[in-house]
């Protein structure tokens, strides 16, 4: 049985890029799942549920495919945050986050429609934020980068200047834990190298 087609049920350019640079061929089909339908106050359970719902929403369009859904949030100071609504919220978020430690959770759902199996896992990475100045916060938010990110920063972008260190998986912060994806594919009986684009192998 040939490997199933991998479908990324996400609009996230960061997730798409992570798969692309790892040479993993995927069809991209964002879900239109309304995340506000889900109200769970545990970060790990929230991201697992949302990741699964996103993958399930797209699955009917791709018979026999392998659907990958993801969701990321930042848990900090007792609250769970997704993407900031606007620049004002992003500024307030950074004024709260600076100098603190937060946990970036990403949920991963893999639905294997050939085998009729679903795996859902979450991964957490601890993030230590720098004690940035108001001027740095305003300049960073004005760049618009943080507005596209749960956690209000892009680790591999300008936001990396304002993260002192992380403890745990780097790609998990960006939105898709690549080692966890390898493990989950393995649990389903696949080798991640089998998903390398043919052009990568030559
Ligand atoms: N480039 C980058 N993006 C990040 C980072 N941290 C979080 N993000 C992005 C990845 C996701 O696009 C977004 C998390 O929001 P969601 O999990 O709801 O995904 P999003 O709404 O973007 O797309 P989706 O719901 O999957 O269609 O934040 C980072 O360090 N770097």
Coordinates of C-alpha atoms and ligand atoms in Angstrom, one line a residue:
X1 CA 0.0 0.0 0.0
X2 CA 1.6 3.3 -1.0
X3 CA 1.9 6.0 1.6
X4 CA -1.2 8.1 2.0
X5 CA -1.2 11.7 0.8
X6 CA -0.4 14.0 3.8
X7 CA -2.9 16.9 4.1
X8 CA -2.0 19.9 6.3
X9 CA -5.4 21.2 7.6
X10 CA -3.9 24.6 8.5
X11 CA -3.6 28.1 7.1
X12 CA -0.4 28.7 9.0
X13 CA 2.5 29.6 6.7
X14 CA 4.9 28.7 9.6
X15 CA 3.6 25.1 9.7
X16 CA 3.7 24.8 5.9
X17 CA 7.3 26.1 5.9
X18 CA 8.4 23.6 8.6
X19 CA 7.1 20.7 6.4
X20 CA 8.6 22.2 3.2
X21 CA 12.1 22.7 4.7
X22 CA 12.0 19.2 6.1
X23 CA 11.3 17.9 2.5
X24 CA 7.8 16.6 3.5
X25 CA 5.3 16.8 0.7
X26 CA 1.9 17.9 1.9
X27 CA -1.3 19.3 0.4
X28 CA -2.5 22.4 2.3
X29 CA -6.2 22.8 3.0
X30 CA -7.0 25.2 5.8
X31 CA -10.1 24.2 7.9
X32 CA -12.8 26.7 8.5
X33 CA -13.4 25.4 12.0
X34 CA -14.7 28.1 14.4
X35 CA -12.3 27.8 17.3
X36 CA -14.6 29.9 19.5
X37 CA -16.9 26.8 19.7
X38 CA -14.4 25.1 22.0
X39 CA -14.1 26.3 25.6
X40 CA -11.6 24.3 27.6
X41 CA -9.5 25.8 30.4
X42 CA -6.7 23.2 30.2
X43 CA -4.1 24.3 27.6
X44 CA -3.0 20.8 26.6
X45 CA -6.6 19.6 26.3
X46 CA -7.6 22.7 24.4
X47 CA -4.9 22.4 21.7
X48 CA -5.5 18.7 21.3
X49 CA -9.3 19.2 20.9
X50 CA -8.8 22.1 18.4
X51 CA -6.2 20.2 16.4
X52 CA -8.5 17.2 16.1
X53 CA -11.5 19.3 15.1
X54 CA -9.5 21.1 12.4
X55 CA -8.3 17.8 10.9
X56 CA -11.8 16.3 11.2
X57 CA -13.3 19.3 9.4
X58 CA -11.1 18.8 6.3
X59 CA -11.0 15.0 6.3
X60 CA -14.2 14.5 4.2
X61 CA -12.6 16.3 1.3
X62 CA -9.7 13.9 1.1
X63 CA -10.7 10.2 1.2
X64 CA -7.8 7.8 2.1
X65 CA -5.5 10.7 3.0
X66 CA -3.5 11.4 6.2
X67 CA -4.9 14.6 7.8
X68 CA -2.7 16.7 10.1
X69 CA -4.3 19.4 12.2
X70 CA -2.5 21.6 14.7
X71 CA -3.3 24.3 17.2
X72 CA -1.0 26.5 19.4
X73 CA -1.6 28.6 22.5
X74 CA 0.6 30.3 25.2
X75 CA -0.1 29.6 28.8
X76 CA 1.4 32.3 31.0
X77 CA 0.5 33.9 34.4
X78 CA -2.4 31.6 34.8
X79 CA -4.1 32.5 31.4
X80 CA -4.3 30.9 28.0
X81 CA -3.6 33.1 24.9
X82 CA -4.1 32.6 21.2
X83 CA -3.2 35.2 18.6
X84 CA -3.6 38.8 19.7
X85 CA -6.8 40.4 18.3
X86 CA -5.0 43.7 17.4
X87 CA -1.9 45.8 18.0
X88 CA -3.3 47.2 21.3
X89 CA -3.7 43.7 22.7
X90 CA -0.2 42.7 21.5
X91 CA 1.3 45.6 23.3
X92 CA -0.6 44.8 26.5
X93 CA 0.4 41.1 26.1
X94 CA 4.1 41.9 25.9
X95 CA 3.9 44.4 28.8
X96 CA 2.5 41.4 30.8
X97 CA 4.9 38.8 29.4
X98 CA 8.3 40.5 29.6
X99 CA 10.6 39.0 32.1
X100 CA 8.3 36.1 32.7
X101 CA 8.2 32.4 31.7
X102 CA 5.4 30.9 29.6
X103 CA 4.5 27.5 28.2
X104 CA 3.8 27.2 24.5
X105 CA 1.5 24.3 23.8
X106 CA 0.9 22.8 20.4
X107 CA -1.7 20.2 19.7
X108 CA -1.1 17.7 16.9
X109 CA -3.9 15.5 15.4
X110 CA -3.1 12.8 12.7
X111 CA -6.2 11.1 11.2
X112 CA -5.2 8.1 9.0
X113 CA -8.3 7.4 6.9
X114 CA -6.8 4.3 5.3
X115 CA -6.3 2.6 8.7
X116 CA -9.2 4.3 10.4
X117 CA -6.9 5.5 13.2
X118 CA -6.6 8.9 14.9
X119 CA -3.7 10.0 17.1
X120 CA -3.8 13.3 19.1
X121 CA -0.8 14.5 21.1
X122 CA 0.2 17.8 22.7
X123 CA 3.8 19.1 23.2
X124 CA 4.9 21.9 25.5
X125 CA 7.9 24.1 25.3
X126 CA 8.9 26.5 28.1
X127 CA 9.7 30.0 26.9
X128 CA 11.7 32.6 28.9
X129 CA 10.9 36.2 27.7
X130 CA 13.4 39.0 27.9
X131 CA 12.6 42.1 29.9
X132 CA 12.1 44.2 26.9
X133 CA 11.5 48.0 27.0
X134 CA 8.3 49.7 26.0
X135 CA 10.1 51.1 22.9
X136 CA 11.1 47.6 21.9
X137 CA 7.5 46.3 22.4
X138 CA 6.1 49.2 20.3
X139 CA 8.6 48.6 17.5
X140 CA 8.0 44.9 17.5
X141 CA 4.2 45.2 17.4
X142 CA 4.6 47.8 14.6
X143 CA 6.4 45.2 12.6
X144 CA 3.1 43.2 12.6
X145 CA 5.0 39.9 13.1
X146 CA 3.5 39.2 16.6
X147 CA -0.1 39.7 15.3
X148 CA 0.1 36.5 13.4
X149 CA 1.3 34.3 16.2
X150 CA -0.2 32.6 19.2
X151 CA 2.2 33.7 22.0
X152 CA 2.6 37.1 20.2
X153 CA 6.1 36.3 18.9
X154 CA 7.8 34.4 16.2
X155 CA 10.8 32.6 17.6
X156 CA 12.6 32.3 14.3
X157 CA 11.8 35.9 13.4
X158 CA 12.3 39.3 15.1
X159 CA 10.7 37.8 18.2
X160 CA 13.8 35.6 18.7
X161 CA 15.6 38.8 19.9
X162 CA 13.2 38.9 22.8
X163 CA 13.3 35.3 24.0
X164 CA 16.2 34.5 26.4
X165 CA 15.9 30.8 26.1
X166 CA 13.6 27.9 25.6
X167 CA 13.4 24.5 27.3
X168 CA 12.0 21.8 25.0
X169 CA 11.2 21.4 21.3
X170 CA 12.0 24.4 19.1
X171 CA 9.7 23.6 16.2
X172 CA 6.8 23.1 18.7
X173 CA 7.0 26.8 19.5
X174 CA 6.8 27.7 15.8
X175 CA 3.6 25.6 15.5
X176 CA 4.4 22.0 14.6
X177 CA 6.8 19.7 16.6
X178 CA 8.8 17.9 13.9
X179 CA 10.2 15.1 16.2
X180 CA 6.6 14.5 17.6
X181 CA 5.3 14.3 14.0
X182 CA 8.0 11.6 13.3
X183 CA 7.0 9.7 16.4
X184 CA 3.2 9.9 15.5
X185 CA 3.9 8.8 11.9
X186 CA 5.9 5.9 13.4
X187 CA 3.0 4.9 15.6
X188 CA 0.8 4.6 12.5
X189 CA 3.5 2.4 10.9
X190 CA 5.0 5.0 8.6
X191 CA 8.6 6.2 8.3
X192 CA 8.8 9.9 7.9
X193 CA 11.6 9.6 5.3
X194 CA 9.0 7.9 3.0
X195 CA 7.3 11.3 2.8
X196 CA 10.3 13.1 1.5
X197 CA 9.6 14.5 -1.9
X198 CA 11.0 12.3 -4.7
X199 CA 13.0 15.3 -5.8
X200 CA 14.7 15.4 -2.4
X201 CA 15.9 11.8 -2.6
X202 CA 17.7 12.0 -6.0
Ligands
LIG1 N1 6.4 31.8 12.4 C1 6.0 31.5 13.7 N2 4.7 31.4 13.9 C2 4.3 31.1 15.2 C3 5.2 31.0 16.3 N3 4.4 30.8 17.4 C4 3.1 30.7 17.0 N4 3.1 30.9 15.7 C5 1.9 30.9 14.8 C6 1.6 29.5 14.3 C7 0.2 29.5 13.9 O1 0.0 30.1 12.6 C8 -0.4 30.5 14.9 C9 -1.1 29.8 16.0 O2 -2.5 29.9 15.8 P1 -3.4 28.6 15.4 O3 -2.8 27.4 16.0 O4 -4.8 29.0 15.7 O5 -3.1 28.5 13.9 P2 -3.6 29.5 12.7 O6 -4.8 30.2 13.1 O7 -2.4 30.3 12.3 O8 -3.9 28.4 11.5 P3 -4.9 27.2 11.6 O9 -5.9 27.4 12.7 O10 -4.1 26.0 11.8 O11 -5.5 27.2 10.2 O12 0.7 31.2 15.6 C10 6.6 31.2 16.0 O13 7.4 31.2 16.9 N5 6.9 31.5 14.7

